[in-house]
Amino acid sequence: MKLQFTIEGGNFSNAGHAASEIKKMLKQLGIEARCIRNIVIAMYEAEVNVVAHAFEGQILVDIETDKITTEIIDKGPGIPDIELAMQEGYSTASKKVREMGFGAGMGLPNIKKNTDEFYIESTVNSGTTLKMINYF
Amino acid sequence: MSPAKRYHALTIDEQKCMGCTHCMKVCPTEAIRVAGGLAEIRADRCVDCGHCMRACPVKAIYVEQDDLQNIQSFKYRVVLFPAVMIGQFPEKYTEDQIYAALLKIGFTHVFEVEQPIGILKTSIKEYCRKSPDNRPHISTFCPAIVRLIQIRYPSLTENLIKRKAPHDLVAHFAISELKKQGAKEEEIGLFYVTPCNAKISSVKSPVGETESIVDGIINMDAIYNRVMKAIDDSEAADTSARRQNLTRDGILWSLTRGEARNFGERSMAIDGIHNVIRFLERLENEEVPDIDFLELRACDQSCAGGIMMTGNRFLTVERLERRAKRYPPTWKLQNSPAIKESKQLKQKLVADTIIPKPAFSLDKDRKRALEKMARAQRIICFLPGIDCGACGAPNCQALAEDMVNGKAKMSDCIFLQQMWENEGKIDTKKALRNVEKKWGEKRFQADCNKRGRRNEGF
């Protein structure tokens, strides 16, 4: 089953909406609690990333019987050095974002930790695409 | 009264239930449906929070209780009641007078539930220190919350503290105290006064324990009425010795922040089940900062707002806070003989692991569940999204889910049916029959004495 969500850059109050929707559905599918937790954590982190850094984004979710594939495509500044961004504690979040309790520089590493497969592509001044797969 | 569809402690009285949407609309787990003009509680989803009972305009949802006469078959008749009970009574009555009234009713021993709170407190602290991985630690005090986590947040069952609640502990405490006075176990009858229906289910079929040792349950409102009848204004005998183990922390325990104030560097207290749900959603997504201890209660103002409490919850809190000031803090009593001698109590404190009981899956088979979900998504396109409840389900999404599980049909939606009538796909008589099937025959005829008419019960 395919689902689609949009993310609005800068709107922190709405971050986590997609993650919560997906969580409800995975519970209805009877997926194991720990597995749901990993997926939801990764998704929430990814949503917050888009809200904090990009102008707008889209989440495409495909739920199959054995796995869930999530693509998060944003229009934004892109990531110049992905290897650096994957390090824990590295962050380019603005002071304003940090004051809101986000931007600790754990986002991408945390997403990777909570997914079975993780791919990232980014073009500076254009945008970033994440793809993550979790097997049930 | 004809007891009908019984589940846990909540029973729907078929004579009184008139078929409306109040209970269904407030249920936090979407456990209620209406069919044939009667509300129906789905056992696997009910967490015993009692919100439906509170919302019912015709008092058709009630709680079974044990007959107070049952106490007469025991030599030692012990009433166990939470300290919050005292807070209901007008201030002109002293604690001595309330205790005297309880003895007059027929009890021989009076125990406030929170007496051994010092032991519990120490044990919870120790548990939290020894299992740092399962943070935030979630209190198991409120049985409705424990069940909510089991069915709706199964991944958080690991965070529940494996310690018993005061009302289970006090039973052991009372037995050991009475044995010291020469009582035999079979001569002791323990009767627990409950502020809510969740504690009834928890006492009768405890989560995290194998059996309960309480002999009977008495509803708080029932004992309140009995005490008010028996109480008198004259000077009562000094009963302070019966409260010598009661502490400030104990009296405050069942109120909001009563636990949270004692544990962790960072602790939070949340009351009201809908507030708790919003927070647990976030907690499950790891959207919350590092927290050590969570006190979660289903009722607004915790037990002072218990479904079976009499009087105003805020007044009850105020009275209890003033009462608590007159009692010593727990640490002052830690060397008292009763507390020191209760070593065996400490072993009784440990509860079994609480297992998840997820109740929201569409099908046991994942492939079928996925198909059902896709179908429900398509059905949703046709439903109006008004969430009126006229179909007998709490909202359009719930109706769609019921449909894919064969428990409802498209024509249950009165708006869809209206459209079909307009398009000539269904005749008017059949349409009315459909609605009457849900809400009862002749339910829609004019009747000035109809139950649940405007403002009744509010």
XYZ file of C-alpha atoms in Angstrom:
594
model
C 0.000 0.000 0.000
C 1.318 3.401 -0.970
C 0.946 6.582 1.041
C 2.080 10.136 0.614
C 2.633 13.000 3.053
C 3.921 16.530 2.619
C 6.231 18.336 5.021
C 6.298 22.083 5.453
C 9.754 23.541 6.122
C 9.973 25.526 9.356
C 6.690 24.246 10.788
C 7.857 22.373 13.873
C 4.385 22.080 15.364
C 3.400 19.685 12.622
C 6.551 17.554 12.654
C 5.840 13.931 13.515
C 2.440 13.822 11.846
C 3.465 11.264 9.223
C 5.301 9.156 11.796
C 2.207 8.985 13.977
C -0.032 8.033 11.057
C 2.313 5.288 9.986
C 2.597 4.032 13.541
C -1.161 3.624 13.809
C -1.229 1.648 10.568
C 1.671 -0.619 11.509
C -0.107 -1.451 14.764
C -3.155 -2.434 12.733
C -0.966 -4.738 10.689
C 0.187 -6.430 13.855
C 3.855 -5.593 13.337
C 6.078 -6.308 16.315
C 6.304 -3.381 18.748
C 10.079 -2.977 18.674
C 10.124 -2.953 14.888
C 7.417 -0.265 14.807
C 9.409 1.759 17.263
C 12.520 1.726 15.067
C 10.578 2.768 11.987
C 8.753 5.551 13.767
C 11.914 6.942 15.356
C 13.683 7.010 11.990
C 10.718 8.622 10.307
C 10.279 11.257 12.960
C 13.976 12.164 12.773
C 13.743 12.439 9.016
C 10.653 14.632 9.248
C 12.347 16.950 11.722
C 15.395 17.165 9.446
C 13.248 18.444 6.605
C 11.377 20.873 8.867
C 14.619 22.211 10.335
C 16.720 22.504 7.178
C 14.649 22.392 4.005
C 11.887 24.481 2.406
C 9.502 21.652 1.722
C 9.469 17.920 1.471
C 7.534 14.826 0.577
C 7.311 11.432 2.211
C 6.482 8.428 0.088
C 5.697 5.285 2.014
C 5.185 1.831 0.596
C 4.008 -0.850 2.984
C 4.325 -4.431 1.785
C 3.777 -7.682 3.644
C 7.450 -8.069 4.549
C 8.817 -4.532 4.616
C 8.214 -0.806 4.658
C 10.059 1.506 2.282
C 10.144 5.207 3.036
C 11.493 7.930 0.775
C 11.898 11.458 2.063
C 12.524 13.930 -0.720
C 13.169 17.562 0.122
C 13.862 20.811 -1.662
C 16.517 22.575 0.349
C 20.161 23.501 0.806
C 21.416 19.933 0.427
C 24.295 18.401 2.386
C 27.806 19.289 1.161
C 29.653 16.561 3.091
C 27.455 13.534 3.777
C 30.201 11.645 5.605
C 30.540 14.505 8.064
C 26.772 14.781 8.489
C 26.624 11.090 9.354
C 28.852 11.643 12.388
C 27.113 11.803 15.747
C 27.017 15.308 17.175
C 27.739 17.097 13.904
C 25.073 19.695 13.232
C 24.496 22.733 11.057
C 21.215 23.593 12.775
C 20.697 27.284 13.496
C 20.690 28.644 17.028
C 16.941 29.163 16.753
C 16.374 25.516 15.881
C 18.628 24.345 18.715
C 16.741 26.495 21.184
C 13.623 24.586 20.260
C 15.293 21.388 21.389
C 16.221 20.100 17.954
C 19.484 20.022 16.026
C 21.680 18.012 18.389
C 23.398 16.452 15.408
C 22.069 12.956 16.047
C 19.484 12.914 13.263
C 21.135 11.056 10.404
C 23.146 8.600 12.531
C 19.989 7.855 14.494
C 18.031 7.214 11.303
C 20.704 4.826 10.083
C 20.770 3.016 13.416
C 17.020 2.442 13.293
C 16.736 1.187 9.720
C 17.813 -2.023 7.967
C 18.786 -0.280 4.747
C 19.602 3.368 4.420
C 20.524 5.414 1.329
C 21.181 9.101 1.076
C 21.698 11.345 -1.941
C 22.152 15.073 -1.855
C 22.792 17.935 -4.231
C 23.906 21.252 -2.773
C 21.374 24.055 -3.323
C 18.855 21.569 -4.630
C 17.843 19.023 -2.052
C 18.304 15.706 -0.285
C 16.674 12.334 -0.753
C 16.668 9.655 1.913
C 15.545 6.132 1.313
C 15.125 3.714 4.133
C 13.867 0.163 4.320
C 12.793 -1.748 7.400
C 11.973 -5.446 7.285
C 9.220 -6.676 9.586
C -31.991 -3.972 36.762
C -31.079 -6.718 34.396
C -27.353 -7.206 34.230
C -26.597 -7.752 30.604
C -23.343 -7.433 28.722
C -20.783 -7.705 31.429
C -17.138 -6.990 31.117
C -14.535 -6.323 33.746
C -16.287 -4.156 36.318
C -18.455 -2.233 33.870
C -21.960 -3.431 33.107
C -24.485 -1.935 30.724
C -28.042 -1.948 32.008
C -30.221 -2.850 29.036
C -33.312 -1.373 30.659
C -31.658 1.994 31.100
C -29.433 2.239 28.017
C -31.346 4.203 25.430
C -28.784 4.062 22.652
C -26.991 7.373 22.249
C -23.397 8.234 21.356
C -22.055 9.771 24.576
C -20.114 6.787 25.892
C -18.898 5.777 22.442
C -17.576 9.269 21.759
C -15.488 9.569 24.926
C -13.974 6.086 24.920
C -10.203 6.547 24.530
C -9.707 3.146 22.902
C -12.752 3.119 20.603
C -14.052 0.099 22.504
C -17.762 0.950 22.308
C -20.246 0.375 19.482
C -24.004 0.792 19.408
C -26.265 -1.857 17.897
C -29.934 -2.613 18.432
C -30.250 0.566 20.453
C -27.724 -0.621 23.052
C -24.124 0.222 23.788
C -21.699 -2.667 23.671
C -18.227 -2.727 25.199
C -15.567 -4.700 23.358
C -13.718 -6.634 25.994
C -10.296 -6.729 24.354
C -10.147 -2.963 23.997
C -11.661 -1.795 27.284
C -9.101 -0.482 29.769
C -11.617 0.158 32.566
C -10.991 3.889 32.695
C -14.671 4.545 33.407
C -14.987 7.536 31.100
C -18.090 5.989 29.510
C -19.734 5.739 32.903
C -19.053 9.372 33.571
C -20.452 10.404 30.182
C -23.662 8.346 30.272
C -26.636 10.729 30.506
C -29.007 8.056 31.858
C -26.630 6.256 34.250
C -26.961 3.026 32.300
C -23.363 1.974 32.909
C -22.782 0.742 36.410
C -20.251 -1.099 38.485
C -20.986 -4.338 40.266
C -19.955 -4.525 43.887
C -19.917 -7.070 46.651
C -22.655 -7.085 49.261
C -21.621 -5.316 52.432
C -23.416 -8.101 54.324
C -20.592 -10.443 53.285
C -18.377 -8.944 55.954
C -20.457 -10.600 58.665
C -19.063 -14.051 57.851
C -15.623 -13.092 59.182
C -14.410 -12.677 62.734
C -11.943 -9.954 61.767
C -13.649 -7.557 59.391
C -11.095 -5.281 57.847
C -11.872 -2.257 55.722
C -9.015 -1.115 53.503
C -9.574 2.287 52.032
C -7.402 4.815 50.206
C -6.587 8.004 52.094
C -8.348 9.956 49.366
C -11.652 8.819 50.904
C -11.196 11.101 53.894
C -10.934 14.084 51.544
C -14.546 13.683 50.443
C -16.062 14.419 53.830
C -17.028 17.907 54.934
C -14.370 19.385 57.162
C -16.581 19.489 60.223
C -16.082 15.737 60.570
C -12.853 14.676 62.230
C -10.813 11.649 61.249
C -11.851 10.077 64.550
C -15.520 10.544 63.718
C -15.090 8.984 60.277
C -13.197 6.021 61.753
C -15.887 5.653 64.433
C -18.569 5.542 61.730
C -16.686 2.789 59.867
C -16.515 0.717 63.052
C -20.209 1.363 63.681
C -21.061 0.018 60.219
C -19.619 -3.313 61.320
C -15.899 -3.346 60.622
C -13.521 -4.376 63.378
C -10.331 -2.999 61.829
C -9.667 0.065 59.741
C -6.581 0.399 57.525
C -5.731 3.232 55.205
C -4.203 1.758 52.079
C -1.153 4.000 51.989
C 0.274 2.916 55.354
C 3.209 0.878 54.080
C 4.097 3.486 51.464
C 7.625 3.902 52.854
C 8.498 0.315 51.949
C 7.031 0.701 48.472
C 8.882 3.958 47.926
C 12.217 2.412 48.840
C 11.523 -0.574 46.643
C 10.570 1.534 43.606
C 13.702 3.646 44.063
C 15.810 0.510 44.164
C 14.096 -0.892 41.073
C 14.690 2.326 39.141
C 18.348 2.366 40.111
C 18.874 -1.268 39.136
C 17.169 -1.124 35.748
C 18.517 2.026 34.124
C 17.801 0.707 30.618
C 14.049 0.886 30.812
C 13.762 4.617 31.304
C 11.547 6.500 31.631
C 10.185 4.252 34.341
C 6.406 4.279 34.271
C 4.389 3.856 37.435
C 1.943 0.943 37.625
C -0.215 2.720 40.193
C -3.185 3.360 37.899
C -4.549 0.046 36.553
C -6.335 1.742 33.641
C -3.020 3.145 32.456
C -1.316 -0.248 32.745
C -4.016 -1.781 30.546
C -3.856 1.136 28.124
C -0.137 0.549 27.667
C -0.684 -3.186 27.228
C -3.182 -2.792 24.413
C -2.161 0.441 22.717
C 1.534 1.011 23.501
C 2.885 -2.530 23.749
C 6.481 -1.400 23.188
C 6.294 0.575 26.443
C 5.379 -2.382 28.677
C 9.113 -2.783 29.351
C 9.096 0.641 30.987
C 6.459 -0.324 33.548
C 7.887 -0.636 37.046
C 7.581 -4.189 38.315
C 6.211 -3.242 41.695
C 2.749 -3.652 43.122
C 0.259 -0.949 43.944
C -0.431 0.172 47.523
C -3.861 -1.474 47.567
C -2.344 -4.915 47.042
C 0.373 -4.282 49.528
C -1.843 -3.118 52.346
C -3.728 -6.408 52.290
C -0.504 -8.239 53.189
C 0.310 -5.552 55.720
C -3.102 -5.865 57.375
C -2.824 -9.661 57.538
C 0.599 -9.532 59.166
C -0.571 -6.907 61.678
C -3.661 -8.945 62.588
C -1.688 -12.165 62.911
C 0.398 -10.413 65.521
C -2.832 -9.962 67.453
C -3.484 -13.703 67.235
C -5.842 -13.811 64.255
C -5.858 -16.817 61.925
C -5.737 -16.085 58.227
C -9.116 -17.703 57.493
C -10.769 -15.554 60.148
C -9.742 -12.348 58.386
C -12.012 -10.758 55.816
C -10.405 -8.002 53.773
C -12.705 -5.489 52.058
C -11.297 -2.913 49.719
C -13.043 0.390 49.156
C -12.405 1.491 45.599
C -12.472 4.997 44.130
C -12.860 3.635 40.584
C -13.806 0.625 38.498
C -10.244 0.136 37.221
C -9.077 -0.858 40.679
C -11.915 -3.385 40.916
C -10.732 -5.207 37.825
C -7.194 -4.915 39.091
C -8.078 -6.419 42.469
C -10.240 -9.179 40.973
C -7.964 -10.054 38.074
C -4.658 -8.363 38.823
C -2.215 -7.514 36.067
C 1.318 -8.489 36.981
C 0.243 -10.787 39.829
C -1.067 -14.304 40.032
C -3.862 -13.787 42.544
C -5.463 -11.219 44.748
C -6.042 -11.734 48.466
C -8.885 -9.280 48.957
C -12.238 -10.868 49.914
C -14.575 -8.198 48.640
C -14.891 -4.829 46.969
C -17.032 -1.956 48.108
C -17.668 1.061 45.918
C -16.561 4.394 47.316
C -19.940 6.062 46.815
C -21.684 3.231 48.674
C -19.417 3.466 51.713
C -19.654 7.258 51.612
C -23.415 7.035 51.955
C -23.148 4.493 54.769
C -20.629 6.589 56.663
C -22.677 9.767 56.252
C -25.649 7.914 57.738
C -23.695 6.473 60.648
C -21.537 9.465 61.503
C -22.422 11.769 64.388
C -21.133 15.117 65.575
C -20.348 14.060 69.130
C -16.776 13.598 70.306
C -15.455 10.278 68.991
C -12.941 7.972 70.642
C -9.275 8.600 69.830
C -8.320 6.333 66.928
C -4.958 7.908 66.097
C -3.161 4.661 67.012
C -4.791 3.098 63.938
C -3.091 5.729 61.821
C 0.341 5.569 63.405
C 1.946 4.273 60.214
C 0.300 6.796 57.950
C 2.582 9.441 56.491
C 2.420 12.671 54.562
C 3.724 10.954 51.418
C 1.121 8.230 51.844
C -1.793 10.652 52.016
C -0.585 12.493 48.920
C 0.354 9.308 46.980
C -2.903 8.930 45.027
C -3.073 12.615 44.105
C -1.415 14.136 41.047
C 2.383 14.382 41.593
C 1.957 12.171 44.668
C 4.410 9.667 43.217
C 6.352 11.864 40.826
C 7.578 14.127 43.626
C 9.461 11.186 45.113
C 11.345 9.750 42.181
C 14.037 10.646 39.736
C 15.805 13.857 38.972
C 13.422 14.501 36.150
C 9.921 13.288 36.735
C 6.567 14.122 35.231
C 2.973 13.646 36.343
C 0.163 13.539 33.817
C -3.489 13.101 34.702
C -6.499 12.574 32.453
C -6.387 9.620 30.059
C -6.594 11.756 26.917
C -3.572 13.777 28.082
C -1.757 10.545 28.853
C -2.478 9.223 25.352
C -1.099 12.337 23.693
C 2.053 12.012 25.743
C 2.528 8.273 25.193
C 2.236 8.830 21.430
C 5.192 11.181 21.678
C 7.106 8.957 24.043
C 6.774 6.056 21.644
C 8.218 8.197 18.837
C 11.059 9.233 21.176
C 9.896 12.805 20.792
C 10.470 13.541 24.461
C 13.640 14.451 26.358
C 15.376 12.240 28.895
C 12.903 11.609 31.698
C 13.469 9.358 34.697
C 10.005 8.770 36.075
C 6.476 9.041 34.733
C 3.374 9.112 36.877
C 0.330 8.589 34.650
C -3.245 8.615 35.900
C -6.477 8.056 33.975
C -8.590 10.525 35.946
C -8.304 14.279 36.059
C -6.850 15.107 39.516
C -5.949 11.401 39.838
C -7.891 9.436 42.446
C -9.561 12.556 43.839
C -11.433 12.542 40.526
C -12.109 8.803 40.627
C -15.312 7.730 38.961
C -16.860 6.593 42.237
C -15.773 9.512 44.353
C -18.393 11.815 45.819
C -17.952 15.555 45.895
C -15.787 17.981 44.009
C -12.328 16.693 43.076
C -10.578 20.000 43.701
C -12.068 20.350 47.172
C -10.978 16.785 47.899
C -7.419 17.615 46.863
C -7.383 20.749 48.982
C -8.598 18.895 52.077
C -6.069 16.127 51.625
C -3.193 18.531 51.182
C -4.143 20.173 54.452
C -4.532 16.804 56.119
C -1.115 15.681 54.866
C 0.574 18.608 56.587
C -0.419 17.167 59.948
C 1.391 13.891 59.265
C 5.122 13.116 59.411
C 7.156 12.500 56.260
C 7.949 8.875 55.465
C 11.593 8.949 56.531
C 10.605 9.761 60.105
C 8.748 6.470 60.327
C 11.327 4.270 58.666
C 12.396 2.837 62.006
C 8.916 2.244 63.373
C 8.347 -1.371 64.518
C 5.571 -2.068 62.000
C 7.694 -0.945 59.057
C 10.868 -2.633 60.309
C 9.108 -5.928 60.905
C 7.564 -6.037 57.481
C 10.506 -7.781 55.820
C 8.253 -10.369 54.214
C 6.243 -7.523 52.773
C 9.257 -6.559 50.754
C 9.160 -9.829 48.841
C 5.470 -9.331 48.168
C 6.248 -6.045 46.488
C 7.633 -7.547 43.327
C 5.070 -7.977 40.563
C 5.247 -10.281 37.543
C 6.280 -8.953 34.164
C 3.451 -7.216 32.387
C 2.917 -8.612 28.912
C 1.707 -6.634 25.880
C -1.797 -7.388 24.616
C -2.072 -5.388 21.393
C -5.731 -4.984 20.450
C -5.668 -2.917 17.309
C -4.548 -5.293 14.582
C -6.962 -5.805 11.688
C -6.082 -9.451 11.158
C -3.750 -12.046 12.616
C -2.440 -12.761 9.137
C -0.318 -9.864 7.911
C -1.169 -10.254 4.258
C -4.875 -10.178 5.031
C -4.375 -7.261 7.422
C -2.704 -5.306 4.644
C -5.551 -6.099 2.243
C -8.085 -5.039 4.837
C -6.217 -1.818 5.444
C -6.149 -0.999 1.747
C -9.884 -1.696 1.564
C -10.568 0.508 4.577
C -8.628 3.311 2.867
C -10.847 2.984 -0.196
C -14.017 2.897 1.931
C -12.940 6.079 3.695
C -13.167 7.873 0.324
C -16.928 7.280 0.329
C -17.628 8.222 3.961
C -18.441 11.866 4.753
C -15.838 12.384 7.488
C -18.405 14.000 9.776
C -17.653 11.502 12.551
C -21.246 11.818 13.785
C -21.503 8.353 15.272
C -24.973 7.740 13.800
C -23.677 4.495 12.290
C -22.982 3.110 15.758
C -19.208 3.513 15.446
C -17.294 6.420 17.010
C -16.012 7.880 13.721
C -15.789 7.231 9.982
C -12.378 5.544 10.232
C -13.670 3.156 12.898
C -16.694 2.357 10.732
C -14.438 1.581 7.775
C -12.360 -0.735 9.966
C -15.508 -2.444 11.269
C -16.639 -2.918 7.670
C -13.485 -4.695 6.547
C -13.865 -6.962 9.555
C -17.430 -7.790 8.544
C -18.947 -6.034 11.547
C -20.628 -3.193 9.671
C -21.878 -2.320 6.206
C -21.918 0.683 3.894
C -25.610 1.402 4.536
C -24.826 1.933 8.247
C -23.702 5.407 7.214
C -26.870 7.498 7.253
C -25.452 10.007 4.778
C -24.479 7.396 2.228
C -27.894 5.851 2.646
C -29.519 9.239 2.090
C -27.604 9.601 -1.156
C -28.607 6.133 -2.265
C -32.220 6.963 -1.521
C -31.892 10.087 -3.626
C -30.421 8.049 -6.453
C -33.229 5.515 -6.121
C -30.845 2.709 -5.150
C -32.615 1.947 -1.899
C -36.251 2.444 -0.937
C -37.234 4.697 1.945
C -38.802 1.954 4.038
C -35.690 -0.175 3.905
C -33.563 2.828 4.787
C -35.620 3.507 7.894
C -35.487 -0.156 8.872
C -31.705 0.010 8.632
C -31.512 2.966 10.993
C -33.970 1.352 13.396
C -31.812 -1.750 13.468
C -28.991 0.368 14.865
C -30.924 2.582 17.211
C -33.939 0.537 18.149
C -37.494 0.277 16.895
C -39.646 3.393 17.176
C -36.561 5.195 18.465
C -37.304 8.212 16.297
C -40.956 8.753 17.140
C -41.928 11.887 19.039
C -41.980 11.256 22.784
C -41.814 14.027 25.384
C -40.748 11.546 28.051
C -37.943 10.071 26.026
C -34.954 9.233 28.190
C -31.874 11.251 27.437
C -33.884 14.204 26.228
C -32.334 17.613 26.318
C -30.020 18.271 29.252
C -30.978 15.133 31.123
C -28.146 14.026 33.294
C -26.080 17.163 32.804
